[in-house]
Amino acid sequence: MKFSLGIDAGGTYTDAVLVRDTDGSIVATSKALTTYPDLIIGIRDAIDGLRTDDLDKVSLVSVSTTLATNTVLEGTGSPVALILVGDHPTRGTYPAKHYTVVSGGHTFDGEETIPLDIDAVKDFALRVKGSVSAFAVSSFFSIRNPEHELAIRDIVNDVTGLPVACGHELSQDLGAYERAVTAALNAQLLPICRSFISSMINEIKRREMKARLIMLKCDGTAIGINEALKKPIESIFSGPAASLVGASYLCNLDTCTVVDVGGTSTDVSSVIKGVPELTDTGAIVGGWKTRVRATRMETSALGGDSQVWIKSKHIFIGPRRVIPLCLAAERYPAFIEKLKRCLIPSRSSLDMNIQPARLYVRTGFDPIELDEFETEVLAAIRNEPLILEEIASSSRKYPSSVILDSLISKRLIQPIGFTPTDALHILGEYTRWNVEASLIGANQFSRLAKMDAVEFAVAVKEKMTHSIAFDLMSFLLKDVDRKGIEQIVNGDFPARFKLDIPVVMLGGPVASFEDDLSRIVDADIQIPEHAAVGNAVGALFGKGIKRVEMFIRPFSVSEPDQNYLVFSPLGRHKLETYNDALDYAKTLGNKIANEYMDDCGVSRHNMEIEFSQQTFSPEDWKHAPLETRIVIMAVGYPKKQSN
């Protein structure tokens, strides 16, 4: 008997699920805390939590992770150098430590405009190789002819030995600037992704699993490891994509809207007729507009572990993630006694970092680019939680909110505080950790909020429910005024929303919000049995999809029947006749699709390939089509769905 293992390394929790291959049934699930900076520790804990003797029978391991997303958002990617070729736009900035523009490039038809300046490429590569971990290259109209990008890749590999990301391999869409940004971000992720995948492969070997490893992309499709190593940028936002696939599978719905309430954020997205709804344009991550197609989603930095804070008697949630008090009490000895010693700040000093029941602890990240004030305060913070007064007494510089905020942003310290998870502990709706710590924190907040601990917990839960409802309706009513949506959610009008699409909720304690949400939104709200590990299920049941697009045009419009050009992801190829070009395109497209599916572990009987062809010719044109667009779409199932 064979099994498959799905893993989702989220912002707060890492989930694992074991599925029996014969019937697709879930036989074991597990949750563990995500570990930073080394995700493999949390993954190992999640696998151990499955408590099964069947791991040696696992034949497929599929992973979704926030690694790429968090790396770009936090600006912690490897330093890279970017080489721009030809008449390339140099407006704005690029996510690269160094960049240069060299002569070269092609026309829309793939004709070379000017020879590539090989000496300039070599000089630049040799000059910066000691300060970067990878290179990116983007040549003008490389989607029509990538020969200059490929030449630069070979040159850089030869003189530096470093990996190179090419723009034409990541997108076939027009948009030179966005394609260059995408290539640079991809290059940032190459060393990090290689390290992560290497760790995963070693973990699979350590457990003596003879299993194929695949990953989930941000459009909800599966990708083989060879492809993932070349294009780690495509795994951004794979978490929301995993929630879509998982919800669809668990509820046996091919159309639904999914609300995924995690520890760090709440994400809303949709799957329509079995296909995740994608953005009309490339994904935007960390302020950078890319050419990566991702799921369309509404996301907010409000999750179960978002900080709760108070200002002028108003309660706020997020956007920062903290360690919940209930969890910290389980993790650190004597935490309860230290929590009791927290002083209530004055109302005038309150902000996101200065709050009741707030403590700070060191992380495992190395300090970078600190000023003397940050250095002094960081030196006073240890691996055990400290209250603000303890930090102040040990530091020659007072730990102001500005300094604390900078150290948090650089991921050098982690706040501990009251969260929606703590509120649910007080209300008895989710009691995985220490309830006493949550109560102590709520009592400290209640003095400023002018309500008792239970009332405070109810208020926090209500605010969280309203946030979920707002995210859901803002996603579904994307062209409707958001202020009006907010007013209905908050009960300012005697009205509520009615939906004609099922809503599936995923996440650990989502059942706690179901009744309150149904009072705002009239919908078929479903919470599947394994909602807590829905993303890990989604990582396992993503389809393998490969879309290959090619164009055929005559070499010369004045002599249209002599030679034809085929523009493909592999470059430009000239053939004598139109039929030769058409046959070549079909054969090449099938070859690319089959190789992709082989890497995903998709067998031929689990794969379908569709071929479509569109032609364009002016009126009175008496030759073969002036332009032919060919799309080959392959769909396969690394793990065949059974329900």
XYZ file of C-alpha atoms in Angstrom:
643
model
C 0.000 0.000 0.000
C 1.312 3.445 -0.978
C 0.802 6.838 0.694
C 1.347 10.499 -0.193
C 2.508 13.252 2.162
C 1.370 16.883 1.899
C 3.180 19.672 3.779
C 2.357 23.370 4.114
C 4.903 25.605 5.861
C 2.821 28.669 6.695
C 3.684 31.900 8.446
C 2.814 30.537 11.895
C 2.084 26.824 11.624
C 3.454 23.986 9.515
C 0.864 21.334 8.663
C 1.298 17.774 7.464
C -1.235 15.283 6.111
C -0.847 11.631 5.133
C -3.152 10.303 2.397
C -3.771 6.705 1.326
C -3.252 6.454 -2.430
C -5.843 3.742 -3.102
C -8.874 5.787 -2.028
C -7.560 9.304 -1.318
C -8.553 9.088 2.346
C -6.747 11.144 4.981
C -5.228 8.782 7.539
C -3.198 11.191 9.712
C -2.778 14.949 10.236
C -0.426 17.082 12.289
C 0.339 20.724 13.126
C 3.608 22.183 14.377
C 4.957 25.692 14.823
C 6.821 27.078 11.797
C 10.461 27.616 12.684
C 12.573 30.558 11.587
C 15.002 30.944 10.012
C 15.244 27.182 9.338
C 11.846 25.932 8.092
C 12.997 22.319 7.980
C 12.853 22.038 11.796
C 9.132 22.854 11.823
C 8.561 20.511 8.879
C 10.343 17.731 10.750
C 8.184 18.378 13.830
C 5.002 18.259 11.730
C 5.995 14.944 10.125
C 6.892 13.481 13.524
C 3.456 14.563 14.774
C 1.778 12.236 12.294
C 2.792 9.356 14.591
C 2.659 6.733 11.873
C 4.762 3.748 10.836
C 3.821 4.179 7.162
C 6.317 6.888 6.163
C 8.514 4.308 4.447
C 5.554 3.655 2.119
C 5.259 7.299 0.986
C 5.753 7.632 -2.781
C 5.008 11.359 -3.212
C 5.813 14.413 -1.072
C 4.309 17.768 -2.078
C 5.140 21.063 -0.362
C 3.683 24.568 -0.299
C 5.595 27.241 1.591
C 5.731 30.936 2.391
C 9.512 30.901 1.967
C 9.576 32.849 -1.323
C 6.840 35.289 -0.268
C 8.424 36.110 3.086
C 11.882 36.438 1.572
C 10.699 39.073 -0.917
C 8.437 40.866 1.584
C 11.178 41.075 4.204
C 13.931 41.957 1.751
C 16.078 39.051 2.959
C 16.841 37.551 -0.447
C 20.387 36.892 -1.604
C 22.188 39.901 -3.174
C 22.056 39.739 -6.965
C 23.397 41.509 -10.030
C 21.129 42.342 -12.976
C 22.275 42.635 -16.589
C 19.910 44.519 -18.906
C 20.422 44.100 -22.643
C 19.458 46.533 -25.363
C 16.978 49.406 -25.414
C 15.806 48.497 -21.938
C 13.727 50.823 -19.746
C 15.804 52.134 -16.854
C 13.007 54.060 -15.139
C 12.508 53.370 -11.457
C 14.583 50.883 -9.538
C 15.289 47.167 -9.614
C 15.520 44.602 -6.781
C 19.242 44.110 -7.398
C 22.374 45.206 -5.547
C 24.099 45.994 -8.865
C 22.833 46.408 -12.400
C 24.219 47.422 -15.763
C 22.950 47.980 -19.310
C 24.910 46.497 -22.205
C 24.485 46.701 -25.967
C 22.393 44.036 -27.677
C 18.738 43.033 -27.952
C 16.268 42.083 -30.670
C 13.286 43.370 -32.594
C 9.702 42.150 -32.307
C 10.515 39.620 -35.053
C 13.534 38.316 -33.182
C 16.111 39.996 -35.433
C 19.264 41.168 -33.689
C 19.340 44.974 -33.410
C 23.005 45.187 -32.420
C 25.591 42.544 -31.451
C 25.882 41.650 -27.785
C 28.713 43.466 -25.990
C 30.430 40.380 -24.597
C 33.374 42.304 -23.108
C 31.021 44.544 -21.099
C 29.254 41.461 -19.733
C 32.545 39.849 -18.665
C 33.865 43.056 -17.079
C 30.665 43.570 -15.056
C 30.478 39.936 -13.941
C 34.099 39.914 -12.761
C 33.692 43.260 -10.981
C 30.658 42.298 -8.866
C 30.951 38.517 -8.465
C 32.429 38.842 -4.969
C 29.426 40.761 -3.634
C 26.483 38.802 -5.076
C 25.099 35.272 -4.849
C 23.391 35.117 -8.252
C 22.848 36.995 -11.524
C 19.726 37.912 -13.485
C 19.575 38.853 -17.163
C 16.788 40.427 -19.170
C 17.225 41.202 -22.855
C 14.937 43.390 -24.956
C 12.444 41.147 -26.816
C 14.089 37.984 -25.489
C 10.606 36.436 -25.694
C 11.104 36.537 -29.478
C 14.762 35.489 -29.446
C 16.586 34.566 -26.208
C 20.024 34.055 -27.770
C 21.576 37.055 -25.970
C 20.218 35.957 -22.582
C 21.508 32.439 -23.162
C 24.924 33.743 -24.227
C 25.168 35.888 -21.083
C 24.130 32.947 -18.906
C 27.001 30.897 -20.341
C 29.500 33.748 -19.943
C 28.527 34.466 -16.322
C 28.564 30.776 -15.427
C 32.013 30.462 -16.950
C 33.635 33.463 -15.216
C 31.808 33.344 -11.848
C 30.277 29.890 -11.378
C 27.139 31.568 -9.980
C 23.530 30.762 -10.959
C 21.780 32.944 -13.550
C 18.039 33.645 -13.934
C 16.902 34.491 -17.487
C 13.834 36.643 -18.117
C 12.545 34.645 -21.095
C 12.329 31.493 -18.957
C 9.958 33.173 -16.496
C 7.482 34.940 -18.763
C 6.484 35.064 -22.410
C 4.463 38.256 -21.856
C 5.406 41.696 -23.141
C 6.651 44.162 -20.528
C 10.416 44.525 -20.397
C 10.594 46.279 -17.015
C 8.327 43.806 -15.216
C 10.166 40.866 -16.786
C 13.502 42.271 -15.545
C 12.077 42.709 -12.033
C 10.783 39.132 -12.122
C 14.193 37.832 -13.206
C 15.967 39.762 -10.430
C 13.557 38.522 -7.736
C 13.929 34.986 -9.047
C 17.710 35.291 -8.821
C 17.389 36.458 -5.196
C 15.534 33.255 -4.384
C 17.768 30.781 -6.230
C 20.307 30.120 -3.411
C 17.589 30.093 -0.738
C 15.335 27.749 -2.690
C 18.217 25.409 -3.464
C 19.084 25.214 0.231
C 15.451 24.534 1.197
C 14.908 21.863 -1.463
C 18.242 20.246 -0.575
C 17.113 20.103 3.062
C 13.793 18.550 2.025
C 15.532 15.929 -0.113
C 17.895 15.090 2.757
C 14.945 14.798 5.149
C 13.176 12.408 2.769
C 16.345 10.304 2.523
C 16.873 10.398 6.300
C 13.411 8.917 6.771
C 14.146 6.320 4.065
C 11.179 7.420 1.957
C 11.516 6.496 -1.718
C 9.357 9.453 -2.701
C 9.232 12.011 -5.469
C 9.283 15.639 -4.247
C 7.123 18.302 -5.924
C 6.014 21.816 -4.918
C 2.921 23.946 -5.371
C 2.952 27.107 -7.493
C 1.089 30.334 -6.775
C -1.574 29.480 -9.375
C -2.513 26.265 -7.563
C -0.646 23.941 -9.914
C 2.104 21.461 -9.125
C 5.692 21.915 -10.241
C 8.532 19.403 -10.376
C 11.698 20.019 -8.390
C 13.856 20.721 -11.449
C 11.433 23.453 -12.487
C 11.132 24.747 -8.913
C 14.901 25.090 -8.666
C 14.935 27.251 -11.813
C 11.815 29.285 -10.998
C 11.371 29.689 -7.226
C 9.572 33.007 -7.841
C 6.569 30.982 -9.022
C 6.016 29.680 -5.489
C 5.064 33.119 -4.116
C 1.556 33.052 -2.644
C 1.462 29.248 -2.891
C -0.211 29.207 0.544
C -3.480 30.797 -0.664
C -3.314 28.599 -3.753
C -2.999 25.536 -1.517
C -6.048 26.594 0.483
C -8.111 26.739 -2.719
C -7.080 23.289 -3.868
C -7.495 21.843 -0.373
C -10.958 23.340 0.172
C -12.150 22.128 -3.213
C -10.962 18.596 -2.458
C -12.188 18.385 1.152
C -15.696 19.681 0.329
C -15.901 18.070 -3.126
C -16.727 21.461 -4.661
C -15.419 22.619 -8.026
C -16.714 26.157 -7.399
C -16.437 27.963 -4.061
C -14.936 30.915 -2.233
C -12.347 30.041 0.389
C -11.621 31.944 3.594
C -8.304 30.812 5.061
C -7.770 32.142 8.593
C -4.148 31.501 9.492
C -1.980 32.626 12.331
C -0.469 35.521 10.359
C -3.154 36.572 7.872
C -6.628 35.951 6.465
C -6.769 35.172 2.743
C -9.883 35.034 0.557
C -9.842 33.538 -2.949
C -12.037 31.508 -5.306
C -11.925 28.377 -7.397
C -14.276 28.358 -10.406
C -15.075 25.058 -12.131
C -11.994 23.471 -10.630
C -9.593 26.244 -11.676
C -8.262 28.876 -9.228
C -9.252 32.418 -10.210
C -6.065 34.208 -11.290
C -5.064 37.856 -11.373
C -5.556 39.691 -14.654
C -1.986 40.943 -14.403
C 1.174 39.729 -12.710
C 1.366 39.330 -8.941
C 2.595 42.263 -6.877
C 4.801 41.234 -3.966
C 6.724 43.545 -1.682
C 5.733 46.473 -3.916
C 7.340 44.879 -6.997
C 5.098 44.207 -9.982
C 6.039 40.894 -11.556
C 5.026 38.815 -14.555
C 4.082 35.873 -12.335
C 0.464 34.751 -12.631
C -1.009 34.081 -9.185
C -4.384 33.518 -7.567
C -6.549 36.609 -7.162
C -7.041 37.163 -3.467
C -8.095 39.584 -0.763
C -5.663 39.402 2.117
C -5.332 41.199 5.424
C -2.639 40.995 8.079
C -5.157 39.752 10.635
C -4.829 36.199 11.856
C -5.137 34.194 15.012
C -1.723 35.380 16.199
C -2.075 39.047 15.205
C -1.322 41.525 17.969
C -4.245 43.062 19.837
C -3.560 46.613 20.970
C -5.487 49.511 22.388
C -5.358 53.256 21.811
C -7.854 55.857 23.070
C -10.106 53.035 24.355
C -10.354 51.602 20.803
C -9.318 48.001 20.143
C -7.120 47.252 17.122
C -5.905 43.942 15.673
C -2.706 43.554 13.613
C -0.960 44.027 11.359
C 2.002 42.534 13.206
C 2.188 38.900 14.298
C 3.183 38.199 17.910
C 3.600 35.070 20.005
C 0.267 34.546 21.822
C 0.439 34.723 25.603
C -1.120 31.269 25.897
C 1.616 29.760 23.703
C 4.486 31.659 25.364
C 3.391 30.255 28.739
C 3.857 26.734 27.358
C 7.177 27.528 25.708
C 9.029 29.520 28.399
C 9.460 28.519 32.088
C 8.231 31.018 34.708
C 6.464 33.045 31.995
C 3.275 33.413 34.053
C 5.111 35.100 36.941
C 6.900 37.455 34.570
C 3.623 38.297 32.808
C 2.056 39.257 36.146
C 4.848 41.834 36.632
C 3.999 43.726 33.426
C 3.136 47.334 34.231
C 0.128 49.033 32.662
C 1.500 51.809 30.402
C 0.089 55.317 30.636
C -2.572 56.106 28.045
C -0.362 58.772 26.445
C 2.456 56.279 25.754
C 0.308 53.613 24.097
C 1.134 52.568 20.528
C 1.596 49.241 18.711
C 4.754 48.376 20.664
C 3.980 49.855 24.080
C 1.005 47.874 25.376
C -0.220 45.912 28.397
C 0.960 42.288 28.612
C 3.754 42.926 26.096
C 7.126 41.157 26.302
C 10.049 40.750 23.901
C 12.453 37.895 23.080
C 15.445 37.400 20.737
C 15.107 35.449 17.483
C 17.678 33.330 15.658
C 18.419 35.884 12.941
C 21.829 37.552 12.674
C 22.034 41.344 13.217
C 22.561 43.472 10.098
C 22.996 47.224 9.642
C 22.247 48.332 13.230
C 22.909 51.808 14.580
C 24.332 52.291 18.080
C 20.901 52.698 19.681
C 19.589 49.475 18.152
C 22.808 47.645 19.079
C 22.504 48.669 22.737
C 18.842 47.684 23.067
C 19.320 44.396 21.202
C 22.196 43.469 23.520
C 19.812 43.770 26.488
C 17.200 41.408 25.006
C 17.847 37.715 25.630
C 16.516 34.331 24.575
C 14.007 34.436 27.442
C 11.062 36.897 27.370
C 11.626 40.265 29.049
C 9.168 42.963 30.024
C 9.934 46.514 28.921
C 11.192 47.569 32.356
C 13.746 44.724 32.375
C 15.057 45.774 28.963
C 15.319 49.390 30.077
C 17.274 48.500 33.216
C 19.813 46.446 31.236
C 20.376 48.902 28.386
C 22.187 52.224 28.289
C 19.650 53.336 25.686
C 15.949 53.411 26.504
C 13.990 50.927 24.365
C 11.758 53.470 22.654
C 8.940 52.356 20.385
C 10.972 53.513 17.351
C 13.929 51.290 18.266
C 11.698 48.336 19.093
C 9.859 48.773 15.803
C 13.119 48.747 13.836
C 14.392 45.603 15.591
C 11.066 43.855 14.977
C 11.112 44.832 11.291
C 14.612 43.384 10.977
C 13.293 40.161 12.575
C 15.845 40.365 15.386
C 13.305 40.383 18.208
C 9.820 38.873 18.500
C 6.989 40.483 20.493
C 4.803 38.413 22.798
C 1.299 39.732 23.406
C -2.449 39.274 23.513
C -4.033 37.855 20.325
C -7.398 36.611 18.992
C -6.122 33.132 19.885
C -5.930 34.286 23.511
C -9.479 35.633 23.278
C -10.736 32.223 22.107
C -8.907 30.556 25.006
C -10.749 32.800 27.477
C -14.088 32.025 25.839
C -13.362 28.283 25.948
C -13.649 27.913 22.170
C -10.018 26.966 21.508
C -7.911 25.792 24.448
C -4.787 24.211 22.988
C -2.419 26.280 25.145
C -2.383 27.984 28.579
C -5.693 29.683 29.465
C -4.323 31.344 32.620
C -1.831 33.434 30.615
C -4.617 34.659 28.323
C -6.731 35.689 31.328
C -3.864 37.601 32.926
C -3.320 39.520 29.693
C -7.028 40.272 29.244
C -7.251 41.575 32.805
C -4.393 43.985 32.130
C -6.121 45.243 28.965
C -9.490 45.488 30.689
C -8.278 48.312 32.925
C -7.714 50.501 29.860
C -10.686 49.194 27.842
C -13.133 49.743 30.754
C -14.556 46.204 30.512
C -13.869 42.905 32.260
C -11.691 40.138 30.813
C -14.528 38.155 29.229
C -16.099 41.275 27.700
C -12.710 42.201 26.279
C -12.331 38.723 24.737
C -15.829 38.970 23.215
C -14.967 42.385 21.741
C -11.758 41.023 20.190
C -13.591 38.043 18.681
C -16.315 40.316 17.268
C -13.704 42.567 15.663
C -11.999 39.542 14.137
C -15.334 38.281 12.750
C -16.033 41.668 11.172
C -12.597 41.621 9.574
C -13.238 38.166 8.066
C -16.626 39.305 6.718
C -15.120 42.473 5.266
C -12.327 40.559 3.504
C -14.841 38.064 2.103
C -17.226 40.668 0.718
C -14.467 42.970 -0.557
C -13.137 40.044 -2.580
C -16.517 39.085 -4.039
C -17.635 42.699 -4.646
C -14.349 43.895 -6.115
C -15.838 46.929 -7.891
C -18.090 48.027 -5.013
C -17.192 50.900 -2.687
C -15.315 49.410 0.278
C -16.703 51.997 2.686
C -20.235 50.814 1.969
C -19.194 47.189 2.502
C -17.644 48.138 5.846
C -20.798 49.925 6.989
C -22.982 46.879 6.272
C -20.486 44.579 8.008
C -20.472 46.833 11.070
C -24.274 46.811 11.241
C -24.798 50.470 10.312
C -27.702 49.426 8.055
C -30.562 46.930 8.651
C -29.157 44.645 5.940
C -26.819 41.733 5.385
C -25.201 40.029 2.429
C -26.589 36.975 0.604
C -24.245 34.815 -1.471
C -24.970 32.326 -4.238
C -21.560 30.673 -3.949
C -20.511 28.272 -1.152
C -17.991 29.608 1.366
C -15.419 27.151 2.716
C -13.513 28.144 5.864
C -10.060 26.748 6.615
C -7.823 27.198 9.636
C -7.461 25.858 13.165
C -10.248 27.589 15.152
C -12.485 28.773 12.267
C -15.524 26.974 13.714
C -15.541 29.648 16.445
C -16.398 32.319 13.864
C -19.013 30.429 11.837
C -22.164 31.503 13.749
C -21.113 35.146 14.072
C -20.155 35.292 10.389
C -23.520 33.809 9.340
C -25.288 36.723 11.039
C -23.518 39.091 8.638
C -23.364 36.890 5.527
C -26.203 34.598 4.432
C -24.321 31.806 2.656
C -23.703 28.086 2.553
C -20.745 28.162 4.950
C -18.859 24.867 5.110
C -16.082 23.803 7.476
C -14.640 20.464 6.352
C -13.468 17.810 8.785
C -9.781 18.542 8.196
C -10.103 22.330 7.941
C -7.130 22.823 10.266
C -4.739 21.276 7.717
C -6.521 22.262 4.500
C -3.419 23.858 2.992
C -1.385 20.680 3.434
C -4.171 18.794 1.636
C -4.069 21.401 -1.133
C -0.310 21.023 -1.504
C -0.921 17.378 -2.314
C -3.832 17.642 -4.738
C -2.649 20.443 -7.025
C -2.863 19.673 -10.723
C 0.151 19.718 -12.963
C -0.588 22.290 -15.675
C 1.785 23.336 -18.439
C 0.785 25.982 -20.967
C 3.042 26.366 -24.015
C 2.404 29.315 -26.346
C 4.042 29.736 -29.761
C 3.711 32.002 -32.805
C 4.325 31.323 -36.503
C 5.047 34.206 -38.888
C 6.551 34.445 -42.392
C 10.221 35.398 -42.411
C 9.414 38.141 -44.927
C 5.982 39.630 -45.584
C 7.064 40.478 -49.133
C 7.931 36.819 -49.782
C 5.433 35.022 -47.518
C 5.672 31.528 -49.007
C 9.417 30.892 -48.712
C 10.409 30.673 -45.026
C 8.549 30.733 -41.725
C 9.638 31.550 -38.186
C 8.450 29.702 -35.078
C 8.748 31.675 -31.812
C 8.772 29.301 -28.828
C 10.012 29.316 -25.203
C 13.205 27.743 -26.570
C 13.874 30.536 -29.051
C 13.386 31.308 -32.755
C 13.490 28.575 -35.391
C 13.312 28.961 -39.200
C 11.591 26.390 -41.453
C 10.956 26.283 -45.184
C 7.160 25.914 -45.345
C 4.149 26.816 -43.235
C 3.234 23.145 -42.762
C 6.782 22.387 -41.628
C 6.501 25.205 -39.106
C 3.113 23.974 -37.882
C 4.360 20.405 -37.432
C 7.485 21.635 -35.660
C 5.442 23.776 -33.235
C 3.081 20.914 -32.354
C 5.912 18.448 -31.837
C 7.944 20.876 -29.754
C 4.940 21.880 -27.634
C 4.131 18.259 -26.858
C 7.768 17.593 -25.983
C 7.931 20.545 -23.561
C 4.621 19.565 -21.937
C 5.613 15.918 -21.539
C 9.005 16.781 -20.027
C 7.286 19.102 -17.553
C 4.829 16.371 -16.521
C 7.628 13.835 -16.203
C 9.298 16.179 -13.708
C 5.995 16.397 -11.784
C 5.737 12.612 -11.712
C 2.598 12.515 -13.867
C 2.054 9.294 -15.781
C 0.657 9.422 -19.321
C -2.750 7.973 -18.327
C -3.178 10.763 -15.752
C -2.544 13.530 -18.288
C -4.584 15.291 -20.953
C -3.171 17.547 -23.702
C -5.282 20.043 -25.638
C -4.185 21.897 -28.771
C -5.687 25.204 -29.966
C -4.821 27.311 -32.995
C -5.771 30.853 -34.004
C -4.798 32.531 -37.282
C -4.725 36.100 -38.525
C -4.483 37.417 -42.094
C -5.430 40.737 -43.754
C -8.279 40.828 -46.244
C -7.415 39.518 -49.735
C -4.395 37.675 -48.287
C -3.835 34.635 -50.547
C -1.010 32.962 -48.669
C -0.601 30.937 -45.499
C -1.719 32.891 -42.389
C 0.257 36.034 -41.612
C 0.343 35.026 -37.964
C -0.622 31.781 -36.213
C -0.920 31.515 -32.451
C -0.646 28.003 -31.047
C -1.406 27.052 -27.426
C -0.741 23.580 -26.066
C -2.284 22.951 -22.639
C -1.343 19.857 -20.653
C -3.197 18.968 -17.443
C -2.085 16.099 -15.222
C -2.510 14.807 -11.691
C 0.632 13.937 -9.680
C -1.846 12.616 -7.069
C -5.057 11.404 -8.717
C -8.147 12.734 -6.924
C -10.656 10.077 -5.959
C -13.682 11.941 -4.608
